[in-house]
Short mmCIF file of C-alpha atoms (C1' of nucleotides) in Angstrom, two decimals:
data_model
loop_
_atom_site.label_atom_id
_atom_site.label_comp_id
_atom_site.label_asym_id
_atom_site.label_seq_id
_atom_site.Cartn_x
_atom_site.Cartn_y
_atom_site.Cartn_z
CA MET A 4 -24.90 27.85 -16.85
CA ALA A 5 -22.16 25.35 -18.27
CA ALA A 6 -19.09 25.77 -16.60
CA PRO A 7 -15.99 28.21 -18.18
CA ARG A 8 -13.97 26.82 -20.97
CA ARG A 9 -9.94 27.47 -21.10
CA SER A 10 -7.74 26.70 -24.34
CA GLY A 11 -4.73 24.68 -23.39
CA ARG A 12 -5.44 22.73 -19.72
CA GLU A 13 -8.02 23.12 -18.76
CA ARG A 14 -8.07 24.70 -15.25
CA VAL A 15 -10.82 22.07 -13.05
CA PRO A 16 -9.54 18.97 -13.38
CA PRO A 17 -11.46 16.60 -13.92
CA HIS A 18 -13.14 14.25 -11.40
CA PRO A 19 -13.77 10.56 -11.35
CA ASP A 20 -17.02 8.91 -10.72
CA ILE A 21 -16.91 6.91 -7.85
CA GLN A 22 -18.82 4.18 -8.65
CA THR A 23 -16.27 3.62 -11.14
CA ILE A 24 -12.80 3.46 -8.49
CA SER A 25 -11.64 -0.11 -7.34
CA LEU A 26 -11.13 -0.84 -3.12
CA GLN A 27 -7.40 -1.81 -4.98
CA GLN A 28 -7.04 2.14 -5.96
CA VAL A 29 -8.27 3.34 -2.43
CA LEU A 30 -6.10 1.49 -0.76
CA GLU A 31 -3.36 2.14 -2.59
CA ALA A 32 -4.04 5.96 -1.39
CA LEU A 33 -5.10 5.45 1.88
CA VAL A 34 -1.02 3.17 2.10
CA ASP A 35 0.73 5.48 2.31
CA PRO A 36 0.38 8.15 5.27
CA VAL A 37 0.80 11.15 4.42
CA ARG A 38 -2.54 11.07 2.08
CA ARG A 39 -4.01 9.42 5.28
CA ARG A 40 -2.71 12.66 7.38
CA ILE A 41 -4.83 15.01 5.08
CA VAL A 42 -8.27 13.17 5.08
CA SER A 43 -7.90 12.82 8.51
CA GLU A 44 -7.66 16.53 8.41
CA LEU A 45 -10.20 17.06 5.85
CA TYR A 46 -12.77 14.54 8.71
CA ALA A 47 -12.21 16.70 11.78
CA ALA A 48 -12.01 20.24 9.94
CA ARG A 49 -15.75 19.62 8.18
CA GLN A 50 -14.76 22.03 5.75
CA ASP A 51 -12.37 22.35 2.14
CA LEU A 52 -9.98 22.96 3.43
CA ALA A 53 -6.79 24.95 0.88
CA CYS A 54 -2.69 22.70 0.36
CA GLY A 55 -1.01 24.76 1.63
CA THR A 56 -2.87 24.91 4.82
CA ILE A 57 -2.89 21.34 5.60
CA GLU A 58 0.73 20.76 6.74
CA LEU A 59 2.71 18.41 5.31
CA PRO A 60 6.29 16.82 6.50
CA VAL A 61 7.14 16.58 2.41
CA SER A 62 7.89 19.22 -0.41
CA LYS A 63 5.71 21.46 -1.90
CA SER A 64 5.34 19.49 -5.39
CA THR A 65 5.41 16.36 -3.46
CA ALA A 66 2.85 17.43 -2.27
CA THR A 67 0.28 18.37 -5.18
CA HIS A 68 1.68 14.09 -6.49
CA HIS A 69 -1.17 13.29 -3.54
CA PHE A 70 -3.92 15.30 -3.37
CA HIS A 71 -3.44 14.65 -7.29
CA VAL A 72 -3.76 10.34 -5.69
CA LEU A 73 -6.81 11.04 -3.51
CA ARG A 74 -8.27 12.55 -6.96
CA GLU A 75 -7.59 10.33 -9.24
CA ALA A 76 -9.01 7.57 -6.28
CA GLY A 77 -12.31 10.24 -5.21
CA LEU A 78 -11.73 10.99 -1.66
CA ILE A 79 -11.74 14.26 -2.81
CA ARG A 80 -12.63 16.80 -5.13
CA GLN A 81 -10.71 19.81 -5.65
CA TYR A 82 -11.03 22.52 -7.25
CA TYR A 83 -9.30 26.63 -6.95
CA LEU A 84 -10.01 29.92 -4.63
CA GLY A 85 -7.99 32.97 -6.18
CA THR A 86 -4.17 31.41 -6.10
CA SER A 87 -5.21 28.39 -3.31
CA ARG A 88 -6.57 25.24 -4.65
CA MET A 89 -9.39 23.12 -2.23
CA ASN A 90 -9.79 19.77 -1.17
CA ALA A 91 -12.70 18.81 -0.07
CA LEU A 92 -13.99 15.08 1.27
CA ARG A 93 -16.19 13.60 -1.20
CA ARG A 94 -17.70 11.86 2.25
CA ASP A 95 -20.95 11.78 1.36
CA GLU A 96 -19.58 10.14 -2.19
CA PHE A 97 -17.36 7.57 -0.95
CA ASP A 98 -19.50 5.99 2.09
CA GLU A 99 -21.81 5.20 -0.14
CA ALA A 100 -19.56 3.63 -1.75
CA PHE A 101 -17.31 2.23 1.06
CA PRO A 102 -19.82 2.02 4.08
CA GLY A 103 -18.12 1.84 6.79
CA LEU A 104 -14.75 1.81 5.87
CA LEU A 105 -13.77 5.56 6.13
CA SER A 106 -14.99 5.61 9.52
CA ALA A 107 -13.43 3.17 10.57
CA LEU A 108 -10.11 4.09 8.95
CA VAL A 109 -9.78 7.89 10.86
CA ALA A 110 -11.43 6.54 13.30
CA VAL A 111 -8.00 3.94 14.99
CA ARG A 112 -5.92 6.14 17.44
CA ASP A 113 -2.28 5.81 15.87
CA ARG A 114 0.09 4.35 16.84
CA GLY A 115 1.95 5.33 13.75
CA MET B 23 -0.76 -26.70 29.82
CA ALA B 24 2.50 -24.64 28.15
CA ALA B 25 3.21 -24.79 24.72
CA PRO B 26 5.85 -27.08 23.92
CA ARG B 27 8.85 -26.08 23.63
CA ARG B 28 11.97 -27.15 20.38
CA SER B 29 15.05 -26.57 20.34
CA GLY B 30 16.56 -24.36 17.68
CA ARG B 31 14.55 -22.45 14.85
CA GLU B 32 10.53 -22.93 16.33
CA ARG B 33 7.66 -24.12 14.60
CA VAL B 34 5.04 -23.01 15.55
CA PRO B 35 5.73 -19.15 15.25
CA PRO B 36 5.45 -15.91 17.00
CA HIS B 37 2.03 -13.51 17.19
CA PRO B 38 2.17 -10.24 17.65
CA ASP B 39 0.01 -8.85 19.44
CA ILE B 40 -2.76 -6.87 18.11
CA GLN B 41 -2.09 -4.08 20.36
CA THR B 42 1.38 -2.82 18.98
CA ILE B 43 0.09 -3.65 15.21
CA SER B 44 0.13 0.25 13.79
CA LEU B 45 -2.79 0.55 11.44
CA GLN B 46 0.20 1.31 9.08
CA GLN B 47 1.03 -1.76 8.12
CA VAL B 48 -2.19 -3.89 8.71
CA LEU B 49 -3.32 -1.08 5.41
CA GLU B 50 -0.04 -2.23 4.04
CA ALA B 51 -0.42 -6.04 4.28
CA LEU B 52 -3.78 -5.47 2.23
CA VAL B 53 -3.10 -3.62 0.18
CA ASP B 54 -1.94 -6.39 -1.90
CA PRO B 55 -4.95 -8.37 -4.20
CA VAL B 56 -2.90 -11.37 -2.82
CA ARG B 57 -3.67 -11.71 0.94
CA ARG B 58 -6.95 -9.13 0.90
CA ARG B 59 -8.21 -12.78 -1.17
CA ILE B 60 -6.43 -15.21 1.57
CA VAL B 61 -8.73 -12.84 3.79
CA SER B 62 -11.43 -12.74 1.96
CA GLU B 63 -11.57 -16.38 1.65
CA LEU B 64 -10.85 -17.47 5.36
CA TYR B 65 -13.88 -14.90 6.44
CA ALA B 66 -15.95 -16.75 3.57
CA ALA B 67 -14.94 -20.28 4.63
CA ARG B 68 -15.69 -19.64 9.06
CA GLN B 69 -13.45 -21.87 10.37
CA ASP B 70 -9.28 -22.20 9.06
CA LEU B 71 -7.76 -23.31 5.72
CA ALA B 72 -4.06 -24.96 5.25
CA CYS B 73 -2.20 -23.06 3.44
CA GLY B 74 -2.70 -25.02 0.23
CA THR B 75 -6.56 -24.81 0.13
CA ILE B 76 -6.10 -21.19 -0.98
CA GLU B 77 -5.58 -21.04 -4.47
CA LEU B 78 -3.31 -18.06 -5.01
CA PRO B 79 -1.86 -16.68 -8.95
CA VAL B 80 1.88 -17.42 -6.97
CA SER B 81 4.78 -19.62 -6.27
CA LYS B 82 4.95 -21.58 -3.04
CA SER B 83 7.80 -19.13 -1.75
CA THR B 84 5.78 -16.14 -2.96
CA ALA B 85 2.33 -17.57 -1.15
CA THR B 86 4.12 -17.93 2.44
CA HIS B 87 5.45 -14.38 2.33
CA HIS B 88 2.43 -12.75 1.49
CA PHE B 89 1.67 -14.93 4.66
CA HIS B 90 4.33 -13.56 6.66
CA VAL B 91 2.69 -10.03 6.53
CA LEU B 92 -0.82 -11.39 7.26
CA ARG B 93 0.49 -12.49 10.70
CA GLU B 94 3.59 -10.09 11.15
CA ALA B 95 0.32 -7.97 10.53
CA GLY B 96 -1.53 -9.24 13.26
CA LEU B 97 -4.26 -10.60 10.38
CA ILE B 98 -4.12 -14.28 10.17
CA ARG B 99 -3.84 -17.10 13.35
CA GLN B 100 -0.74 -20.07 12.26
CA TYR B 101 -0.48 -23.31 13.54
CA TYR B 102 0.66 -26.85 12.57
CA LEU B 103 -1.30 -29.21 12.03
CA GLY B 104 1.29 -32.41 10.41
CA THR B 105 2.07 -30.31 6.94
CA SER B 106 -0.25 -28.56 6.60
CA ARG B 107 -0.02 -24.70 7.66
CA MET B 108 -3.24 -23.74 8.74
CA ASN B 109 -3.94 -20.07 8.94
CA ALA B 110 -7.46 -18.71 11.55
CA LEU B 111 -8.61 -15.72 10.69
CA ARG B 112 -8.43 -13.20 13.90
CA ARG B 113 -11.55 -11.72 13.24
CA ASP B 114 -12.71 -10.70 16.87
CA GLU B 115 -9.70 -9.89 18.56
CA PHE B 116 -8.43 -7.47 15.04
CA ASP B 117 -12.28 -6.26 15.02
CA GLU B 118 -11.83 -5.28 18.07
CA ALA B 119 -8.54 -3.48 18.04
CA PHE B 120 -9.54 -1.65 14.03
CA PRO B 121 -13.98 -2.56 14.62
CA GLY B 122 -15.68 -2.31 11.77
CA LEU B 123 -12.43 -2.52 9.16
CA LEU B 124 -12.66 -5.21 8.19
CA SER B 125 -16.12 -5.57 7.58
CA ALA B 126 -16.07 -2.73 5.10
CA LEU B 127 -13.23 -4.34 3.56
CA VAL B 128 -14.41 -8.48 2.63
CA ALA B 129 -18.60 -6.13 1.95
CA VAL B 130 -16.95 -4.56 -1.00
CA ARG B 131 -17.95 -6.25 -4.17
CA ASP B 132 -14.27 -5.84 -5.74
CA ARG B 133 -14.55 -4.35 -9.62
CA GLY B 134 -10.86 -5.34 -10.01
"C1'" DC C 16 14.37 -46.27 6.04
"C1'" DG C 17 13.03 -44.42 1.96
"C1'" DG C 18 10.10 -40.61 -0.33
"C1'" DA C 19 6.71 -37.83 -1.52
"C1'" DA C 20 3.79 -33.84 0.45
"C1'" DG C 21 3.55 -29.63 2.01
"C1'" DG C 22 6.02 -25.36 3.09
"C1'" DT C 23 10.14 -22.16 4.70
"C1'" DA C 24 14.66 -19.80 3.39
"C1'" DC C 25 17.58 -17.41 1.46
"C1'" DG C 26 18.83 -14.51 -3.20
"C1'" DA C 27 18.57 -11.84 -7.39
"C1'" DT C 28 15.46 -8.86 -10.29
"C1'" DG C 29 12.47 -6.64 -11.46
"C1'" DC C 30 9.31 -2.99 -11.48
"C1'" DA C 31 6.14 0.81 -8.74
"C1'" DT C 32 6.25 5.35 -5.61
"C1'" DG C 33 7.83 7.91 -2.69
"C1'" DT C 34 10.61 12.09 -3.02
"C1'" DC C 35 12.68 17.03 -4.08
"C1'" DA C 36 14.48 20.67 -7.07
"C1'" DA C 37 14.42 23.60 -10.52
"C1'" DA C 38 11.51 26.40 -14.09
"C1'" DC C 39 6.91 27.34 -15.15
"C1'" DT C 40 2.52 29.20 -14.48
"C1'" DT C 41 -1.35 31.72 -12.51
"C1'" DT C 42 -3.77 34.68 -9.34
"C1'" DG C 43 -4.16 38.12 -6.67
"C1'" DA C 44 -1.80 42.64 -4.22
"C1'" DT C 45 1.37 46.52 -4.42
"C1'" DA D 3 4.24 46.45 -15.37
"C1'" DT D 4 6.17 44.11 -11.58
"C1'" DC D 5 5.62 41.21 -7.46
"C1'" DA D 6 5.24 37.41 -4.15
"C1'" DA D 7 1.83 33.50 -3.23
"C1'" DA D 8 0.56 29.06 -4.61
"C1'" DG D 9 0.50 25.45 -6.90
"C1'" DT D 10 1.51 22.69 -10.72
"C1'" DT D 11 5.59 20.50 -14.05
"C1'" DT D 12 9.05 17.90 -15.51
"C1'" DG D 13 12.74 15.04 -14.82
"C1'" DA D 14 15.52 12.48 -11.61
"C1'" DC D 15 16.78 9.16 -8.05
"C1'" DA D 16 16.28 5.60 -4.43
"C1'" DT D 17 13.65 2.41 -1.97
"C1'" DG D 18 11.26 -0.50 -1.73
"C1'" DC D 19 8.31 -4.40 -2.44
"C1'" DA D 20 6.38 -8.65 -4.85
"C1'" DT D 21 7.79 -12.35 -7.40
"C1'" DC D 22 10.39 -16.15 -8.29
"C1'" DG D 23 13.92 -20.60 -8.70
"C1'" DT D 24 16.22 -23.43 -6.10
"C1'" DA D 25 17.61 -25.73 -1.71
"C1'" DC D 26 16.48 -26.88 2.65
"C1'" DC D 27 13.58 -29.24 6.28
"C1'" DT D 28 9.21 -31.48 8.83
"C1'" DT D 29 6.06 -34.92 8.98
"C1'" DC D 30 3.17 -38.49 7.56
"C1'" DC D 31 3.06 -43.20 4.38
"C1'" DG D 32 4.06 -47.58 2.95
#
DNA sequence: CGGAAGGTACGATGCATGTCAAACTTTGAT
DNA sequence: ATCAAAGTTTGACATGCATCGTACCTTCCG
């Protein structure tokens, strides 16, 4: 039942407990428009999405960076499916820790 | 009825129409902990406060900068009362443009 | 008229972070 | 066993922004 162990770097990255995350960290994550776009797409899609299926105006390495920040801020959960890295919005957990914040943000018809 | 005119630099600063403000700008304003503290205090006080009555861990010139950013982001309204500059949270207007955002933010018991 | 209180304006500075290219890794298909 | 696909890692770089000190400006008070 234990997760399969690998030697060296774990291919399943660690996910923080949302209770340990500060509002500061959340806002630092969401202040970036690229990251907000990722969250918005996941929110609208209502299903997990591979990194590659979310079109972003940045290079692959930069995209990796942004997904990393979102994961560290407790907004998404990541796991592999073949070579694809899937991203799941931690909607319910996040909403419990920061009630109303996510919905207030995605509700905004962004003017830029 | 018109506001009193002065020559040279206006002592009453311009306030943006909230409809013209982007979520990006709002988040850039609120990502700073000093500025969030200002907003929190105004929110809790439920009355206008002079700059000097809000204790901040920064110099006067830095404080001025932060108030300026909040004003440009449509979060506060500023006016003079003698030598004191008063700050008013634009609560209702802001809430109309970004419903639920302010309350979601101030509701967070910040962990840092 | 001073002088003090309360801020503002202006540079200068230092750190944070968003960005990319290049090399590498893991997995899946041929 | 190769090769391609999808990301990751690392290092370098540039820009932005929070910060401060100093000088300055308004207003009030004696």
